[in-house]
């Protein structure tokens, strides 16, 4: 499972919903990718209903750029379990259609598709 924290200026305009408590699960489409480690899970149509989540820094994934995270997750429905973090951005372990986010990020097809986002 990929684990998904940060207080970037980009979050001031998007991803303003509070994350659930540690141990809770959130499911929804990814409607914004901040950087190679941070994305927003939508719980409604507007940014005040989007939850910012961050891929854990200790996840066993090679460094991921924004384009690869975008290719793997944008408009896809993730299921994420909140595992930690302080402040407005939480860390979470996520899956997509039952597959770990790490597995998706390292697939050759995802890497190839990411090149078209540039």
Coordinates of N, CA and C in Angstrom, one line a residue:
X1 N 0.8 -1.2 0.0 CA 0.0 0.0 0.0 C 0.9 1.2 0.0
X2 N 0.6 2.2 -0.8 CA 1.3 3.4 -0.8 C 0.8 4.2 0.4
X3 N 1.7 4.8 1.0 CA 1.2 5.7 2.1 C 1.2 7.1 1.6
X4 N 0.1 7.9 1.8 CA 0.0 9.3 1.4 C 0.1 10.3 2.6
X5 N 1.8 14.2 3.8 CA 1.8 15.3 4.8 C 2.3 16.5 4.1
X6 N 2.5 18.2 4.4 CA 2.9 19.3 3.6 C 2.0 20.5 3.8
X7 N 2.5 21.5 3.7 CA 1.7 22.8 3.8 C 2.1 23.7 2.8
X8 N 1.9 23.3 1.5 CA 2.4 24.1 0.4 C 1.4 25.2 0.1
X9 N 1.9 26.3 -0.5 CA 1.0 27.4 -0.9 C -0.1 27.0 -1.8
X10 N 0.1 26.0 -2.6 CA -1.0 25.5 -3.5 C -2.2 25.0 -2.7
X11 N -2.0 24.6 -1.5 CA -3.1 24.1 -0.7 C -4.0 25.2 -0.2
X12 N -3.5 26.5 -0.2 CA -4.3 27.6 0.2 C -5.5 27.8 -0.7
X13 N -5.4 27.4 -2.0 CA -6.5 27.5 -2.9 C -7.3 26.3 -3.1
X14 N -6.7 25.1 -2.8 CA -7.4 23.8 -3.0 C -7.2 23.0 -1.8
X15 N -7.9 21.9 -1.8 CA -7.7 20.8 -0.8 C -7.9 21.4 0.6
X16 N -9.0 21.9 0.9 CA -9.3 22.6 2.2 C -10.1 21.8 3.2
X17 N -10.5 20.6 2.8 CA -11.3 19.8 3.8 C -10.4 19.2 4.8
X18 N -10.9 19.1 6.0 CA -10.0 18.4 7.0 C -10.0 16.9 6.8
X19 N -8.9 16.3 7.0 CA -8.8 14.8 6.9 C -9.4 14.1 8.1
X20 N -9.9 12.9 7.9 CA -10.4 12.1 9.0 C -9.3 11.8 10.0
X21 N -9.6 11.3 11.1 CA -8.7 10.9 12.1 C -7.9 9.7 11.7
X22 N -6.7 9.5 12.3 CA -5.9 8.4 12.1 C -6.7 7.1 12.3
X23 N -6.5 6.2 11.3 CA -7.3 4.9 11.4 C -8.5 4.9 10.5
X24 N -9.0 6.1 10.2 CA -10.2 6.2 9.3 C -9.9 6.0 7.9
X25 N -10.8 5.7 7.1 CA -10.7 5.5 5.6 C -11.5 6.5 4.9
X26 N -10.9 7.0 3.8 CA -11.6 8.0 2.9 C -11.5 7.4 1.5
X27 N -12.6 7.5 0.7 CA -12.6 7.1 -0.6 C -13.1 8.2 -1.5
X28 N -12.5 8.4 -2.7 CA -13.0 9.4 -3.6 C -12.1 9.6 -4.7
X29 N -12.5 10.4 -5.7 CA -11.7 10.7 -6.9 C -10.6 11.7 -6.6
X30 N -9.4 11.5 -7.3 CA -8.4 12.5 -7.2 C -8.7 13.6 -8.2
X31 N -8.8 14.8 -7.6 CA -9.2 16.0 -8.5 C -8.0 17.0 -8.6
X32 N -7.0 16.8 -7.8 CA -5.9 17.7 -7.9 C -4.6 17.0 -7.4
X33 N -3.5 17.2 -8.1 CA -2.2 16.6 -7.7 C -1.3 17.8 -7.5
X34 N -0.9 18.0 -6.2 CA -0.1 19.2 -5.9 C 1.4 19.0 -6.3
X35 N 2.0 17.9 -6.0 CA 3.4 17.6 -6.4 C 3.5 16.1 -6.5
X36 N 4.7 15.6 -6.5 CA 4.9 14.1 -6.7 C 4.6 13.3 -5.4
X37 N 4.2 14.0 -4.4 CA 3.8 13.2 -3.1 C 2.5 13.6 -2.5
X38 N 1.9 14.7 -3.0 CA 0.7 15.2 -2.4 C -0.5 15.3 -3.4
X39 N -1.6 14.8 -3.0 CA -2.8 14.9 -3.9 C -4.1 15.2 -3.1
X40 N -5.2 15.5 -3.7 CA -6.4 15.8 -3.1 C -7.5 14.7 -3.4
X41 N -8.2 14.2 -2.4 CA -9.3 13.3 -2.6 C -10.6 14.1 -2.4
X42 N -11.4 14.1 -3.4 CA -12.6 14.9 -3.4 C -13.7 14.1 -2.6
X43 N -14.4 14.9 -1.8 CA -15.6 14.4 -1.1 C -16.8 15.2 -1.5
X44 N -16.6 16.1 -2.4 CA -17.7 17.0 -2.9 C -17.1 17.7 -4.1
X45 N -17.9 18.6 -4.7 CA -17.6 19.3 -6.0 C -16.6 20.4 -5.9
X46 N -16.4 21.0 -4.7 CA -15.6 22.2 -4.6 C -14.4 21.9 -3.7
X47 N -13.3 22.7 -3.8 CA -12.1 22.5 -3.1 C -12.2 22.5 -1.6
X48 N -13.3 23.1 -1.0 CA -13.5 23.0 0.4 C -14.0 21.7 0.8
X49 N -14.2 20.8 -0.1 CA -14.6 19.4 0.2 C -13.5 18.4 -0.3
X50 N -12.3 18.9 -0.6 CA -11.2 18.0 -1.1 C -10.2 17.9 0.1
X51 N -9.8 16.6 0.3 CA -8.9 16.3 1.4 C -7.5 16.2 0.9
X52 N -6.5 16.9 1.4 CA -5.1 16.8 1.0 C -4.5 15.6 1.7
X53 N -3.8 14.7 1.0 CA -3.1 13.6 1.5 C -1.7 13.5 0.9
X54 N -0.8 13.0 1.7 CA 0.6 12.9 1.2 C 1.1 11.5 1.3
X55 N 1.9 11.1 0.3 CA 2.5 9.8 0.2 C 3.6 9.8 1.3
X56 N 3.6 8.8 2.1 CA 4.6 8.7 3.2 C 6.0 8.8 2.7
X57 N 6.9 9.6 3.4 CA 8.3 9.7 3.0 C 9.0 8.3 3.2
X58 N 8.5 7.4 3.9 CA 9.2 6.1 4.1 C 8.5 5.0 3.3
X59 N 7.7 5.4 2.3 CA 7.1 4.4 1.4 C 8.2 3.9 0.5
X60 N 8.2 2.6 0.2 CA 9.3 2.0 -0.6 C 9.1 2.3 -2.1
X61 N 9.0 3.5 -2.4 CA 8.8 3.9 -3.8 C 9.9 4.8 -4.2
X62 N 10.3 4.7 -5.4 CA 11.3 5.6 -6.0 C 10.8 7.0 -6.0
X63 N 11.6 8.0 -6.0 CA 11.1 9.4 -6.1 C 10.1 9.5 -7.2
X64 N 9.0 10.1 -7.0 CA 7.9 10.2 -8.0 C 7.7 11.6 -8.3
X65 N 7.6 11.9 -9.6 CA 7.4 13.3 -10.0 C 5.9 13.5 -10.1
X66 N 5.5 14.8 -10.2 CA 4.0 15.1 -10.3 C 3.4 14.4 -11.4
X67 N 4.1 14.4 -12.6 CA 3.5 13.8 -13.8 C 3.1 12.3 -13.6
X68 N 4.0 11.6 -12.9 CA 3.7 10.2 -12.7 C 2.5 10.0 -11.7
X69 N 2.5 10.7 -10.6 CA 1.4 10.7 -9.7 C 0.1 11.1 -10.4
X70 N 0.2 12.1 -11.3 CA -1.0 12.5 -12.0 C -1.5 11.4 -13.0
X71 N -0.5 10.8 -13.7 CA -0.9 9.7 -14.6 C -1.5 8.5 -13.9
X72 N -1.1 8.2 -12.7 CA -1.6 7.0 -12.0 C -2.9 7.3 -11.3
X73 N -3.2 8.6 -10.9 CA -4.3 8.8 -10.0 C -5.4 9.8 -10.5
X74 N -5.0 10.7 -11.3 CA -6.0 11.8 -11.7 C -7.3 11.2 -12.2
X75 N -8.4 11.7 -11.6 CA -9.8 11.3 -11.9 C -10.1 9.8 -11.5
X76 N -9.2 9.2 -10.9 CA -9.4 7.8 -10.4 C -9.9 7.8 -8.9
X77 N -10.6 6.9 -8.5 CA -11.1 6.8 -7.2 C -10.1 6.0 -6.3
X78 N -9.6 6.6 -5.3 CA -8.6 6.0 -4.4 C -9.4 5.6 -3.1
X79 N -8.9 4.6 -2.4 CA -9.3 4.3 -1.1 C -8.1 4.5 -0.2
X80 N -8.2 5.4 0.7 CA -7.0 5.7 1.5 C -7.3 5.6 3.0
X81 N -6.4 5.0 3.7 CA -6.5 4.8 5.2 C -5.5 5.8 5.8
X82 N -6.0 6.7 6.7 CA -5.2 7.7 7.3 C -4.3 7.0 8.3
X83 N -3.0 7.2 8.2 CA -2.0 6.5 9.0 C -1.2 7.5 9.9
X84 N -1.3 8.8 9.7 CA -0.5 9.7 10.5 C -0.5 11.1 10.0
X85 N 0.4 11.9 10.5 CA 0.5 13.3 10.1 C -0.1 14.3 11.0
X86 N 0.5 15.5 11.0 CA 0.0 16.6 11.8 C -0.3 17.7 10.9
X87 N -1.2 18.6 11.4 CA -1.6 19.8 10.5 C -2.6 19.4 9.5
X88 N -2.8 20.2 8.5 CA -3.9 20.1 7.6 C -3.7 18.9 6.6
X89 N -2.5 18.4 6.4 CA -2.2 17.3 5.4 C -1.8 16.1 6.2
X90 N -2.5 15.0 5.9 CA -2.3 13.8 6.6 C -1.6 12.8 5.7
X91 N -1.0 11.8 6.3 CA -0.3 10.7 5.6 C -1.4 9.6 5.5
X92 N -1.4 8.9 4.4 CA -2.4 7.8 4.2 C -1.8 6.7 3.3
X93 N -2.3 5.5 3.6 CA -2.0 4.4 2.7 C -3.1 4.2 1.7
X94 N -2.8 4.2 0.4 CA -3.9 4.2 -0.6 C -3.8 3.0 -1.6
X95 N -5.0 2.7 -2.1 CA -5.1 1.7 -3.1 C -6.0 2.2 -4.2
X96 N -5.9 1.7 -5.4 CA -6.7 2.0 -6.5 C -7.2 0.7 -7.1
X97 N -8.5 0.5 -7.0 CA -9.1 -0.8 -7.5 C -8.5 -2.0 -6.9
X98 N -8.1 -1.9 -5.6 CA -7.5 -3.0 -4.8 C -6.1 -3.2 -5.0
X99 N -5.4 -2.3 -5.8 CA -4.0 -2.4 -6.1 C -3.3 -1.3 -5.3
X100 N -2.1 -1.6 -4.8 CA -1.4 -0.6 -4.0 C -0.9 0.6 -5.0
X101 N -0.9 1.8 -4.4 CA -0.4 2.9 -5.2 C 1.0 2.7 -5.6
X102 N 1.9 2.1 -4.8 CA 3.3 1.9 -5.1 C 3.4 1.0 -6.4
X103 N 2.6 0.0 -6.5 CA 2.6 -0.9 -7.7 C 2.3 -0.1 -8.9
X104 N 1.2 0.7 -8.8 CA 0.8 1.5 -10.0 C 1.9 2.5 -10.4
X105 N 2.6 3.1 -9.4 CA 3.6 4.2 -9.7 C 4.8 3.6 -10.4
X106 N 5.0 2.3 -10.2 CA 6.2 1.7 -10.8 C 6.0 0.9 -12.1
X107 N 4.7 0.9 -12.5 CA 4.4 0.2 -13.7 C 4.9 0.9 -14.9
X108 N 5.5 0.2 -15.9 CA 6.0 0.8 -17.1 C 4.9 1.7 -17.8
X109 N 3.7 1.2 -17.8 CA 2.6 2.0 -18.5 C 2.4 3.3 -17.8
X110 N 2.5 3.4 -16.5 CA 2.3 4.6 -15.8 C 3.4 5.6 -16.1
X111 N 4.6 5.0 -16.1 CA 5.8 5.9 -16.4 C 5.7 6.4 -17.9
X112 N 5.3 5.6 -18.8 CA 5.1 6.0 -20.2 C 4.1 7.1 -20.3
X113 N 2.9 6.9 -19.6 CA 1.8 7.9 -19.7 C 2.2 9.2 -19.0
X114 N 3.1 9.1 -18.0 CA 3.5 10.3 -17.3 C 4.3 11.3 -18.2
X115 N 5.0 10.7 -19.2 CA 5.8 11.5 -20.1 C 4.8 12.4 -21.0
X116 N 3.6 11.9 -21.2 CA 2.7 12.7 -22.0 C 2.1 13.9 -21.2
X117 N 2.2 13.9 -19.9 CA 1.7 15.0 -19.1 C 2.6 16.2 -19.1
X118 N 3.8 16.0 -19.5 CA 4.8 17.0 -19.5 C 4.6 18.0 -20.6

